PDB file of C-alpha atoms in Angstrom:
ATOM      1  CA  MET A 225     -67.341 -26.424 -60.358  1.00  0.00           C
ATOM      2  CA  LYS A 226     -64.992 -28.222 -62.612  1.00  0.00           C
ATOM      3  CA  PRO A 227     -64.926 -31.980 -62.349  1.00  0.00           C
ATOM      4  CA  HIS A 228     -61.753 -33.236 -60.917  1.00  0.00           C
ATOM      5  CA  ILE A 229     -59.871 -36.107 -62.850  1.00  0.00           C
ATOM      6  CA  SER A 230     -57.264 -37.941 -60.453  1.00  0.00           C
ATOM      7  CA  THR A 231     -54.787 -39.860 -62.242  1.00  0.00           C
ATOM      8  CA  GLY A 232     -53.945 -42.209 -59.643  1.00  0.00           C
ATOM      9  CA  GLN A 233     -58.011 -42.848 -58.774  1.00  0.00           C
ATOM     10  CA  LEU A 234     -58.408 -43.431 -62.963  1.00  0.00           C
ATOM     11  CA  LEU A 235     -55.392 -46.070 -62.805  1.00  0.00           C
ATOM     12  CA  ARG A 236     -56.652 -47.477 -59.786  1.00  0.00           C
ATOM     13  CA  GLU A 237     -60.353 -47.984 -61.265  1.00  0.00           C
ATOM     14  CA  TYR A 238     -58.807 -49.757 -64.423  1.00  0.00           C
ATOM     15  CA  SER A 239     -56.696 -52.281 -62.791  1.00  0.00           C
ATOM     16  CA  SER A 240     -59.435 -53.211 -60.753  1.00  0.00           C
ATOM     17  CA  LYS A 241     -61.905 -53.585 -64.088  1.00  0.00           C
ATOM     18  CA  ASP A 242     -59.677 -54.723 -66.137  1.00  0.00           C
ATOM     19  CA  SER A 243     -59.343 -58.639 -65.568  1.00  0.00           C
ATOM     20  CA  GLY A 244     -56.660 -59.069 -68.661  1.00  0.00           C
ATOM     21  CA  ALA A 245     -52.847 -59.160 -67.923  1.00  0.00           C
ATOM     22  CA  LEU A 246     -53.025 -55.162 -68.848  1.00  0.00           C
ATOM     23  CA  GLY A 247     -55.304 -55.105 -65.162  1.00  0.00           C
ATOM     24  CA  GLU A 248     -52.871 -56.698 -63.603  1.00  0.00           C
ATOM     25  CA  ASN A 249     -49.750 -54.727 -64.982  1.00  0.00           C
ATOM     26  CA  ILE A 250     -50.763 -51.685 -63.891  1.00  0.00           C
ATOM     27  CA  ALA A 251     -52.098 -53.122 -60.840  1.00  0.00           C
ATOM     28  CA  ASN A 252     -48.612 -54.827 -59.830  1.00  0.00           C
ATOM     29  CA  GLN A 253     -46.996 -51.046 -60.792  1.00  0.00           C
ATOM     30  CA  LEU A 254     -49.128 -49.532 -58.897  1.00  0.00           C
ATOM     31  CA  LYS A 255     -48.432 -51.912 -55.855  1.00  0.00           C
ATOM     32  CA  SER A 256     -44.435 -51.442 -56.663  1.00  0.00           C
ATOM     33  CA  GLY A 257     -44.569 -47.709 -56.998  1.00  0.00           C
ATOM     34  CA  ALA A 258     -43.649 -47.562 -60.327  1.00  0.00           C
ATOM     35  CA  LEU A 259     -44.439 -45.426 -62.640  1.00  0.00           C
ATOM     36  CA  ILE A 260     -46.856 -46.221 -65.381  1.00  0.00           C
ATOM     37  CA  ASP A 261     -46.360 -46.197 -69.342  1.00  0.00           C
ATOM     38  CA  THR A 262     -46.510 -42.842 -70.396  1.00  0.00           C
ATOM     39  CA  LYS A 263     -48.506 -43.861 -73.600  1.00  0.00           C
ATOM     40  CA  LEU A 264     -51.027 -45.443 -71.295  1.00  0.00           C
ATOM     41  CA  VAL A 265     -51.256 -42.760 -69.071  1.00  0.00           C
ATOM     42  CA  ASN A 266     -51.852 -40.288 -72.003  1.00  0.00           C
ATOM     43  CA  SER A 267     -54.752 -42.381 -74.014  1.00  0.00           C
ATOM     44  CA  MET A 268     -56.455 -42.959 -70.226  1.00  0.00           C
ATOM     45  CA  MET A 269     -56.124 -38.715 -69.312  1.00  0.00           C
ATOM     46  CA  GLN A 270     -57.242 -38.077 -73.325  1.00  0.00           C
ATOM     47  CA  GLU A 271     -60.348 -39.966 -72.800  1.00  0.00           C
ATOM     48  CA  ALA A 272     -61.104 -38.851 -69.590  1.00  0.00           C
ATOM     49  CA  ILE A 273     -60.565 -35.084 -70.044  1.00  0.00           C
ATOM     50  CA  CYS A 274     -62.138 -35.525 -73.538  1.00  0.00           C
ATOM     51  CA  LEU A 275     -65.334 -36.626 -71.484  1.00  0.00           C
ATOM     52  CA  TYR A 276     -65.859 -33.785 -69.685  1.00  0.00           C
ATOM     53  CA  ASP A 277     -65.096 -31.266 -72.951  1.00  0.00           C
ATOM     54  CA  GLN A 278     -61.812 -30.505 -71.836  1.00  0.00           C
ATOM     55  CA  LYS A 279     -63.277 -28.777 -69.216  1.00  0.00           C
ATOM     56  CA  CYS A 280     -61.889 -30.306 -65.968  1.00  0.00           C
ATOM     57  CA  ILE A 281     -59.007 -30.386 -63.238  1.00  0.00           C
ATOM     58  CA  SER A 282     -56.386 -32.914 -63.646  1.00  0.00           C
ATOM     59  CA  ASP A 283     -54.632 -34.108 -60.645  1.00  0.00           C
ATOM     60  CA  GLY A 284     -51.248 -35.698 -61.520  1.00  0.00           C
ATOM     61  CA  TYR A 285     -51.152 -34.996 -65.140  1.00  0.00           C
ATOM     62  CA  PRO A 286     -49.133 -34.325 -67.095  1.00  0.00           C
ATOM     63  CA  ARG A 287     -46.236 -35.538 -64.908  1.00  0.00           C
ATOM     64  CA  ASP A 288     -43.415 -34.550 -67.253  1.00  0.00           C
ATOM     65  CA  ILE A 289     -42.935 -32.025 -70.530  1.00  0.00           C
ATOM     66  CA  HIS A 290     -43.748 -35.198 -72.434  1.00  0.00           C
ATOM     67  CA  GLN A 291     -46.863 -35.524 -71.271  1.00  0.00           C
ATOM     68  CA  ALA A 292     -47.713 -32.040 -71.314  1.00  0.00           C
ATOM     69  CA  ARG A 293     -46.884 -31.398 -74.967  1.00  0.00           C
ATOM     70  CA  TYR A 294     -49.212 -34.657 -75.241  1.00  0.00           C
ATOM     71  CA  LEU A 295     -51.659 -32.715 -73.649  1.00  0.00           C
ATOM     72  CA  SER A 296     -51.896 -29.736 -75.747  1.00  0.00           C
ATOM     73  CA  THR A 297     -52.498 -31.801 -79.217  1.00  0.00           C
ATOM     74  CA  PHE A 298     -56.031 -32.477 -78.001  1.00  0.00           C
ATOM     75  CA  THR A 299     -56.657 -29.951 -76.111  1.00  0.00           C
ATOM     76  CA  ASN A 300     -57.465 -26.581 -77.347  1.00  0.00           C
ATOM     77  CA  VAL A 301     -58.499 -24.387 -74.031  1.00  0.00           C
ATOM     78  CA  LYS A 302     -55.852 -22.812 -71.815  1.00  0.00           C
ATOM     79  CA  ILE A 303     -53.582 -25.043 -69.981  1.00  0.00           C
ATOM     80  CA  ILE A 304     -52.178 -24.143 -66.636  1.00  0.00           C
ATOM     81  CA  VAL A 305     -49.808 -26.738 -64.886  1.00  0.00           C
ATOM     82  CA  PHE A 306     -48.555 -25.918 -61.445  1.00  0.00           C
ATOM     83  CA  TYR A 307     -45.343 -27.891 -60.363  1.00  0.00           C
ATOM     84  CA  LEU A 308     -44.614 -27.813 -56.655  1.00  0.00           C
ATOM     85  CA  ASP A 309     -41.094 -28.974 -55.301  1.00  0.00           C
ATOM     86  CA  VAL A 310     -41.274 -29.493 -51.837  1.00  0.00           C
ATOM     87  CA  ASP A 311     -38.194 -30.735 -49.910  1.00  0.00           C
ATOM     88  CA  GLU A 312     -38.628 -34.258 -48.554  1.00  0.00           C
ATOM     89  CA  ASN A 313     -38.048 -33.462 -45.316  1.00  0.00           C
ATOM     90  CA  VAL A 314     -41.405 -31.300 -45.484  1.00  0.00           C
ATOM     91  CA  LEU A 315     -43.305 -33.942 -46.129  1.00  0.00           C
TER      92      LEU A 315
END
């Protein structure tokens, strides 16, 4: 079974470990429901994916085409993205 990397979990862990301004900023953005800066998310995910030798399942990443393109710059494996578009009334 391949490792599972959750973007949300990584961000929560990072915000609780970093006691500086960056960790506090992430924590505040998470509390407000705001999207975290793409460059930060890209950097965190690149580090996490490379730890698993690029063999993992990512949850919540990429969230847009720009992140998908960035992902392809540091991986040499087949990338499969599932996009689920569900009406809010169903949720």
